[in-house]
Amino acid sequence: MNGTSPVLSRRTLLKAGLLTVPVLAGGRMLSACLSSPADASAMAAEPLPEPLAYDPSAHAWVFVCDATKCIGCGFCVEACKAENDVPIEPECNRTWVERHTIAEDGSVVVESPHGGIDGFPPASPREDGVGARAGEAYFVPRLCMQCDAPPCVSVCPVSATYKTEDGVVLVDASKCIGCGYCIVACPYGARYIVPAGEDLPGGYPGVADKCTFCYHRTTNGLGPACAQVCPVGARTFGDLNDPSSPVVELLQDPRIRIMKPEQGTEPRVYYLGLESEVS
Amino acid sequence: MAVHVTTQELAGVPRAVYGAVRVEVVSQPRALKIWLAFLTGLCLLGAAAALIALPPGWEVFGTSPSFEWGILITGYVFFAVTTSGLCLASSLGTVFGIERFMPFEKRHAILALLCLVTAFGIIALDLHFPVRMVFGAVFSPSPFSPMWWMGVFYGVYLVFLLVEVASMFTNHYTIHRISCVCSSITAVFAPLTLGAVFAVLAARPFWHGALTPPYMILSAFLSGTALLGIVFWGVHRFRLTDYERAATIALPAARFLLLIALGATLVLLTMKLVTGLQSAIPGLADATAALVSGPLALPFWVIRVGLGLVVPLVLLMLPRTRTPDGILAASILAFVGLAADRALFVHAGQLVPTTAASGVVSFPFAEYAPTLVELSIIVAAGAFVALAYTLAERFLDMSPHLGHSQPTEVEVTVFVPAEGVL
Amino acid sequence: MARRSLHRPSARLVALSVITVAVLSVGILVVGVAAATFYGEYGLHPEKNAREWAGHELAYAAPGICQDCHAAEYGRQATSQHHAIGCQSCHGPLEAHATDPEVTELALQAPEAGICAQCHAATSGRPVGFPQVDLSTHFRSGECRACHDAHSTAVVRPPVVSHPLVKLPACVTCHKPEGLKELPTGHEEADDPVCMGCHAAGADGLHGASR
């Protein structure tokens, strides 16, 4: 190996090596075409969806969550999964409920067993047996904040996620490459990659997915499923452009807060009754 | 160099290849055979893992919504950053014309190309729709996204590297110089964009901030230099092409660069720790504390700091260990420490979860453990680089452009396919 | 600058490289055309994707639509403490049933008893004043509907047992001066041996059947 030419002719080796490249590349490309979901080619063949009678620019959807009313029943989580075919196992949550327990030493324990879909156990279990200060626990409904300055939209390398004129952040599943950048970028943990398994409406395994404010309901004059089934009215959905909407009055409450204001995301989901720093 | 060639015809290329490979394998020294067999075995293991992981097999990865970037991203960052580092180190010779760094530029370039191809291979396995990325980046680009810039820069860098390596072996000197300059410039900006991918995320305070992109460049420099130290030791020890310059020029140069890189890394790491631990930014203090005294403390202090920074620095500075073997030990340890640093960096950034309900969260930390499939892919990636580089060292002419090598007489038997077959 | 005289690429090498590049280019072109069709349609106009999202099927019907057919339950609920709860909160998604009442797959499923506990079991975190019970000490806690009507929230309290539960006299436990006592409703599946010794339908050796 110190300057002797090898026995195998470099030419032959290079030829053989170069032959493998078109074979491998062709195979990879074939598999890429075949493994692309059937939706991709089907979507190209289907006619474009009908233009909506609904005018997105006339609406400005916002959501108000009232942590003083939430009872942690989990009906909202169940409704979202039923309405949007969100997988239950493995667990992904477009919306979920958290219980915040302020322990005796002042620390906050946050728990969300399966997103709260079956309700919550009677008391907050902690291995060190830290109990709650009397009365200092509350439930917080959580969902995608549909931010006005969304970090997820700006970091997507292929512009697969975008914000509509009425304020909803959606994912174009046909463009999403599944890199996961939007999932790590979201400060609220609202996004997930669809796990392997069944296709969802609007998504399939490998692409990013998130709460859409039940866009198929809001564009037809209804509210999101979670807001509709809440038995205590902890979730209120409405149109800022409509003066008769309940959210307009709710937002005038001076106790209204947003989550993680230091992130600068300008969320469209507002909170009442958050007592401490919420993570 | 005078070469006496006798040719022997074989019918058909496959037979020619088979016959040639057989003769070649038989004629190899035993240690080399064991080394190549070991690496090939690891590569096959990784190929099997990659087949399992091809869509729709992603459930074999250990990632979850709370921890979406796992060890495959670590591997990609590691190899992409090493590529840039190799080019940064070699650019000292080609771009700045510093004579003592020039002789090994072929090795630099080939290693850089191999590392970059490996990085792309790893990321193709991690992305759920890799082919879409190529088209999406062109048809629906997003200049606001640092990942888009990273894709552009590394793609362009791949093209420049290919031109550089091709022109190196076909003696197109002007093209080679131009492509060297271009790839060196890209080698500076590419890890900057890679650092920016992490640095823009306000949601992940451990990664956020202006310090991360320069940290990536420095890390690139360190990993490139460490890898070169290992390679130069190999050249010297196995008496590969141009080994005389390895001991006299290349190894001391590598030692010098490695010292600078290690020192600078130590300073920057201290800065990161001190500012992180006392920070009022929510999440940053928790993540840094997890690194320093929490679940990541053992790998951090023992592997990253101890074995990866302190021991190599000591080895390089003590007069007794300023030998090729000492430099090898320091390089290997620095390389391993750097791999640990990449893994810890990616892990610590996602350790503090954004919410209690996504993925696997064992309050107060998010959890991730790499699966066997992921580990096999990473190990095989390293094995592939080693295997391909060993073969390149064996079959390609590594002597420098400027005719420094000694003339020798060589007897060669060459198997060629019969005329008209190809 | 000295150049090496060897290593000039052969014609065959060049031909092979050209073939490889050609194959790769054709491959990329084919995949590109396939990709460009839907990228071209959707690439610069996300509104079209938004329209797709808007076109999905509903699972939950509009609120208040149940009243058209189920006015009785609606009336019972309208004045109860549950008046603000929509039907589908407990009965699940009913759009399929609302558009075609023949579809009863989900509609006929009465909510399970556990659904009451999801809201009303005593759990840390519920707002002060919200009606909760500690199920471990509540009456027959597995069977809420025996005493509670979910729509009207009316409570039919179980009758107070008028006789002592120990040392029961042999005859008066079952026989009163006017005749046999009626078997109380809602206790069909109870397992309290003291009561069911006399009150079980078809209990051994005690006149059998309901009493």
PDB file of C-alpha atoms in Angstrom, chain B residues 6-172:
ATOM      1  CA  THR B   6       0.440  -7.145 -17.760  1.00  0.00           C
ATOM      2  CA  THR B   7      -3.196  -7.512 -18.713  1.00  0.00           C
ATOM      3  CA  GLN B   8      -5.321 -10.586 -18.597  1.00  0.00           C
ATOM      4  CA  GLU B   9      -8.701 -10.707 -20.273  1.00  0.00           C
ATOM      5  CA  LEU B  10     -11.778 -12.058 -18.583  1.00  0.00           C
ATOM      6  CA  ALA B  11     -15.136 -12.359 -20.330  1.00  0.00           C
ATOM      7  CA  GLY B  12     -17.827 -10.202 -18.772  1.00  0.00           C
ATOM      8  CA  VAL B  13     -17.576  -7.471 -16.198  1.00  0.00           C
ATOM      9  CA  PRO B  14     -19.062  -9.411 -13.271  1.00  0.00           C
ATOM     10  CA  ARG B  15     -16.497 -12.129 -13.720  1.00  0.00           C
ATOM     11  CA  ALA B  16     -13.760  -9.588 -14.025  1.00  0.00           C
ATOM     12  CA  VAL B  17     -14.908  -7.906 -10.873  1.00  0.00           C
ATOM     13  CA  TYR B  18     -15.287 -11.193  -9.020  1.00  0.00           C
ATOM     14  CA  GLY B  19     -11.876 -12.442 -10.089  1.00  0.00           C
ATOM     15  CA  ALA B  20     -10.231  -9.169  -9.246  1.00  0.00           C
ATOM     16  CA  VAL B  21     -11.919  -8.899  -5.879  1.00  0.00           C
ATOM     17  CA  ARG B  22     -10.939 -12.463  -5.025  1.00  0.00           C
ATOM     18  CA  VAL B  23      -7.305 -11.901  -5.863  1.00  0.00           C
ATOM     19  CA  GLU B  24      -7.374  -8.627  -3.985  1.00  0.00           C
ATOM     20  CA  VAL B  25      -8.881 -10.114  -0.840  1.00  0.00           C
ATOM     21  CA  VAL B  26      -6.449 -13.011  -0.848  1.00  0.00           C
ATOM     22  CA  SER B  27      -3.507 -10.669  -1.153  1.00  0.00           C
ATOM     23  CA  GLN B  28      -4.507  -8.412   1.724  1.00  0.00           C
ATOM     24  CA  PRO B  29      -2.722  -8.471   5.042  1.00  0.00           C
ATOM     25  CA  ARG B  30      -4.679 -10.236   7.738  1.00  0.00           C
ATOM     26  CA  ALA B  31      -5.286  -7.223   9.919  1.00  0.00           C
ATOM     27  CA  LEU B  32      -6.777  -5.356   7.012  1.00  0.00           C
ATOM     28  CA  LYS B  33      -9.060  -8.274   6.187  1.00  0.00           C
ATOM     29  CA  ILE B  34     -10.345  -8.398   9.739  1.00  0.00           C
ATOM     30  CA  TRP B  35     -10.847  -4.637   9.787  1.00  0.00           C
ATOM     31  CA  LEU B  36     -12.774  -4.622   6.502  1.00  0.00           C
ATOM     32  CA  ALA B  37     -14.845  -7.657   7.481  1.00  0.00           C
ATOM     33  CA  PHE B  38     -15.766  -6.034  10.781  1.00  0.00           C
ATOM     34  CA  LEU B  39     -16.784  -2.804   9.094  1.00  0.00           C
ATOM     35  CA  THR B  40     -18.719  -4.616   6.389  1.00  0.00           C
ATOM     36  CA  GLY B  41     -20.599  -6.541   9.067  1.00  0.00           C
ATOM     37  CA  LEU B  42     -21.568  -3.310  10.809  1.00  0.00           C
ATOM     38  CA  CYS B  43     -22.656  -1.798   7.511  1.00  0.00           C
ATOM     39  CA  LEU B  44     -24.858  -4.790   6.759  1.00  0.00           C
ATOM     40  CA  LEU B  45     -26.406  -4.484  10.215  1.00  0.00           C
ATOM     41  CA  GLY B  46     -27.156  -0.865   9.484  1.00  0.00           C
ATOM     42  CA  ALA B  47     -28.579  -1.734   6.086  1.00  0.00           C
ATOM     43  CA  ALA B  48     -30.955  -4.203   7.716  1.00  0.00           C
ATOM     44  CA  ALA B  49     -31.973  -1.577  10.260  1.00  0.00           C
ATOM     45  CA  ALA B  50     -32.492   0.943   7.475  1.00  0.00           C
ATOM     46  CA  LEU B  51     -34.752  -1.478   5.621  1.00  0.00           C
ATOM     47  CA  ILE B  52     -36.818  -1.935   8.762  1.00  0.00           C
ATOM     48  CA  ALA B  53     -36.999   1.813   9.206  1.00  0.00           C
ATOM     49  CA  LEU B  54     -38.121   2.633   5.686  1.00  0.00           C
ATOM     50  CA  PRO B  55     -41.688   3.894   5.538  1.00  0.00           C
ATOM     51  CA  PRO B  56     -43.932   3.007   7.086  1.00  0.00           C
ATOM     52  CA  GLY B  57     -41.710   1.592   9.744  1.00  0.00           C
ATOM     53  CA  TRP B  58     -41.169   4.704  11.810  1.00  0.00           C
ATOM     54  CA  GLU B  59     -42.693   3.216  14.898  1.00  0.00           C
ATOM     55  CA  VAL B  60     -39.355   1.480  15.410  1.00  0.00           C
ATOM     56  CA  PHE B  61     -37.849   4.828  16.363  1.00  0.00           C
ATOM     57  CA  GLY B  62     -37.977   5.920  19.959  1.00  0.00           C
ATOM     58  CA  THR B  63     -39.127   9.448  19.183  1.00  0.00           C
ATOM     59  CA  SER B  64     -42.384  10.847  20.510  1.00  0.00           C
ATOM     60  CA  PRO B  65     -44.179  14.202  20.303  1.00  0.00           C
ATOM     61  CA  SER B  66     -42.258  15.447  23.316  1.00  0.00           C
ATOM     62  CA  PHE B  67     -38.932  14.310  21.893  1.00  0.00           C
ATOM     63  CA  GLU B  68     -39.119  14.406  18.150  1.00  0.00           C
ATOM     64  CA  TRP B  69     -35.402  14.770  17.386  1.00  0.00           C
ATOM     65  CA  GLY B  70     -33.547  11.707  18.519  1.00  0.00           C
ATOM     66  CA  ILE B  71     -30.239  10.064  17.867  1.00  0.00           C
ATOM     67  CA  LEU B  72     -30.632  10.163  14.102  1.00  0.00           C
ATOM     68  CA  ILE B  73     -30.647  13.938  14.193  1.00  0.00           C
ATOM     69  CA  THR B  74     -27.609  13.764  16.461  1.00  0.00           C
ATOM     70  CA  GLY B  75     -25.905  11.570  13.888  1.00  0.00           C
ATOM     71  CA  TYR B  76     -26.792  13.926  11.080  1.00  0.00           C
ATOM     72  CA  VAL B  77     -25.503  16.951  12.972  1.00  0.00           C
ATOM     73  CA  PHE B  78     -22.350  15.064  13.892  1.00  0.00           C
ATOM     74  CA  PHE B  79     -21.447  14.054  10.354  1.00  0.00           C
ATOM     75  CA  ALA B  80     -22.521  17.304   8.754  1.00  0.00           C
ATOM     76  CA  VAL B  81     -20.465  19.250  11.239  1.00  0.00           C
ATOM     77  CA  THR B  82     -17.446  16.966  10.768  1.00  0.00           C
ATOM     78  CA  THR B  83     -17.636  17.532   7.034  1.00  0.00           C
ATOM     79  CA  SER B  84     -17.406  21.263   7.455  1.00  0.00           C
ATOM     80  CA  GLY B  85     -14.580  20.882   9.921  1.00  0.00           C
ATOM     81  CA  LEU B  86     -12.563  18.790   7.516  1.00  0.00           C
ATOM     82  CA  CYS B  87     -12.971  21.418   4.856  1.00  0.00           C
ATOM     83  CA  LEU B  88     -12.112  24.180   7.293  1.00  0.00           C
ATOM     84  CA  ALA B  89      -8.928  22.383   8.251  1.00  0.00           C
ATOM     85  CA  SER B  90      -7.971  21.617   4.679  1.00  0.00           C
ATOM     86  CA  SER B  91      -8.767  25.117   3.497  1.00  0.00           C
ATOM     87  CA  LEU B  92      -5.830  26.347   5.481  1.00  0.00           C
ATOM     88  CA  GLY B  93      -3.729  24.642   2.849  1.00  0.00           C
ATOM     89  CA  THR B  94      -5.622  25.184  -0.326  1.00  0.00           C
ATOM     90  CA  VAL B  95      -7.180  28.571   0.229  1.00  0.00           C
ATOM     91  CA  PHE B  96      -4.621  30.252   2.380  1.00  0.00           C
ATOM     92  CA  GLY B  97      -1.710  28.469   0.812  1.00  0.00           C
ATOM     93  CA  ILE B  98      -0.079  27.459   4.076  1.00  0.00           C
ATOM     94  CA  GLU B  99       2.396  24.924   2.775  1.00  0.00           C
ATOM     95  CA  ARG B 100       2.502  22.658   5.799  1.00  0.00           C
ATOM     96  CA  PHE B 101      -1.204  21.919   5.565  1.00  0.00           C
ATOM     97  CA  MET B 102      -1.272  21.293   1.845  1.00  0.00           C
ATOM     98  CA  PRO B 103       0.030  17.773   1.303  1.00  0.00           C
ATOM     99  CA  PHE B 104      -2.984  15.905   2.612  1.00  0.00           C
ATOM    100  CA  GLU B 105      -5.736  17.742   0.861  1.00  0.00           C
ATOM    101  CA  LYS B 106      -6.839  14.679  -1.064  1.00  0.00           C
ATOM    102  CA  ARG B 107      -7.518  12.880   2.157  1.00  0.00           C
ATOM    103  CA  HIS B 108      -9.348  15.876   3.591  1.00  0.00           C
ATOM    104  CA  ALA B 109     -11.573  16.142   0.560  1.00  0.00           C
ATOM    105  CA  ILE B 110     -12.411  12.445   0.313  1.00  0.00           C
ATOM    106  CA  LEU B 111     -13.199  12.229   4.004  1.00  0.00           C
ATOM    107  CA  ALA B 112     -15.362  15.335   3.783  1.00  0.00           C
ATOM    108  CA  LEU B 113     -17.300  13.909   0.864  1.00  0.00           C
ATOM    109  CA  LEU B 114     -17.830  10.593   2.638  1.00  0.00           C
ATOM    110  CA  CYS B 115     -19.009  12.281   5.815  1.00  0.00           C
ATOM    111  CA  LEU B 116     -21.431  14.495   3.932  1.00  0.00           C
ATOM    112  CA  VAL B 117     -22.912  11.603   1.977  1.00  0.00           C
ATOM    113  CA  THR B 118     -23.329   9.717   5.238  1.00  0.00           C
ATOM    114  CA  ALA B 119     -25.024  12.711   6.821  1.00  0.00           C
ATOM    115  CA  PHE B 120     -27.487  12.891   3.946  1.00  0.00           C
ATOM    116  CA  GLY B 121     -28.112   9.164   4.212  1.00  0.00           C
ATOM    117  CA  ILE B 122     -28.950   9.445   7.899  1.00  0.00           C
ATOM    118  CA  ILE B 123     -31.285  12.359   7.406  1.00  0.00           C
ATOM    119  CA  ALA B 124     -33.004  10.559   4.524  1.00  0.00           C
ATOM    120  CA  LEU B 125     -33.869   7.805   6.987  1.00  0.00           C
ATOM    121  CA  ASP B 126     -35.129  10.215   9.600  1.00  0.00           C
ATOM    122  CA  LEU B 127     -37.267  12.371   7.344  1.00  0.00           C
ATOM    123  CA  HIS B 128     -40.591  10.758   6.723  1.00  0.00           C
ATOM    124  CA  PHE B 129     -40.723  11.947   3.129  1.00  0.00           C
ATOM    125  CA  PRO B 130     -37.159  12.680   2.017  1.00  0.00           C
ATOM    126  CA  VAL B 131     -37.858  12.906  -1.696  1.00  0.00           C
ATOM    127  CA  ARG B 132     -40.440  15.594  -1.010  1.00  0.00           C
ATOM    128  CA  MET B 133     -37.845  17.748   0.668  1.00  0.00           C
ATOM    129  CA  VAL B 134     -35.867  18.128  -2.524  1.00  0.00           C
ATOM    130  CA  PHE B 135     -38.907  19.243  -4.463  1.00  0.00           C
ATOM    131  CA  GLY B 136     -40.498  21.171  -1.659  1.00  0.00           C
ATOM    132  CA  ALA B 137     -37.350  23.186  -1.085  1.00  0.00           C
ATOM    133  CA  VAL B 138     -37.390  24.206  -4.747  1.00  0.00           C
ATOM    134  CA  PHE B 139     -41.109  24.626  -5.475  1.00  0.00           C
ATOM    135  CA  SER B 140     -42.313  26.007  -2.147  1.00  0.00           C
ATOM    136  CA  PRO B 141     -39.251  27.423  -0.441  1.00  0.00           C
ATOM    137  CA  SER B 142     -39.324  29.130   2.901  1.00  0.00           C
ATOM    138  CA  PRO B 143     -36.537  31.687   3.361  1.00  0.00           C
ATOM    139  CA  PHE B 144     -37.773  32.265   6.903  1.00  0.00           C
ATOM    140  CA  SER B 145     -36.777  28.755   7.813  1.00  0.00           C
ATOM    141  CA  PRO B 146     -33.171  28.120   8.858  1.00  0.00           C
ATOM    142  CA  MET B 147     -33.662  24.506   7.908  1.00  0.00           C
ATOM    143  CA  TRP B 148     -34.333  25.564   4.330  1.00  0.00           C
ATOM    144  CA  TRP B 149     -31.095  27.532   4.303  1.00  0.00           C
ATOM    145  CA  MET B 150     -29.298  24.553   5.793  1.00  0.00           C
ATOM    146  CA  GLY B 151     -30.628  22.310   3.038  1.00  0.00           C
ATOM    147  CA  VAL B 152     -29.555  24.795   0.400  1.00  0.00           C
ATOM    148  CA  PHE B 153     -26.091  25.294   1.816  1.00  0.00           C
ATOM    149  CA  TYR B 154     -25.347  21.642   2.372  1.00  0.00           C
ATOM    150  CA  GLY B 155     -26.737  20.762  -1.047  1.00  0.00           C
ATOM    151  CA  VAL B 156     -24.506  23.341  -2.678  1.00  0.00           C
ATOM    152  CA  TYR B 157     -21.639  22.168  -0.514  1.00  0.00           C
ATOM    153  CA  LEU B 158     -22.155  18.621  -1.784  1.00  0.00           C
ATOM    154  CA  VAL B 159     -21.893  19.834  -5.368  1.00  0.00           C
ATOM    155  CA  PHE B 160     -18.709  21.782  -4.646  1.00  0.00           C
ATOM    156  CA  LEU B 161     -17.192  18.810  -2.844  1.00  0.00           C
ATOM    157  CA  LEU B 162     -17.991  16.492  -5.737  1.00  0.00           C
ATOM    158  CA  VAL B 163     -16.350  18.901  -8.165  1.00  0.00           C
ATOM    159  CA  GLU B 164     -13.372  19.281  -5.855  1.00  0.00           C
ATOM    160  CA  VAL B 165     -12.817  15.538  -5.509  1.00  0.00           C
ATOM    161  CA  ALA B 166     -13.383  14.876  -9.209  1.00  0.00           C
ATOM    162  CA  SER B 167     -11.050  17.638 -10.318  1.00  0.00           C
ATOM    163  CA  MET B 168      -8.489  16.412  -7.815  1.00  0.00           C
ATOM    164  CA  PHE B 169      -8.294  13.038  -9.457  1.00  0.00           C
ATOM    165  CA  THR B 170      -8.561  14.216 -13.023  1.00  0.00           C
ATOM    166  CA  ASN B 171      -5.956  16.909 -12.595  1.00  0.00           C
ATOM    167  CA  HIS B 172      -8.043  19.883 -13.555  1.00  0.00           C
TER     168      HIS B 172
END
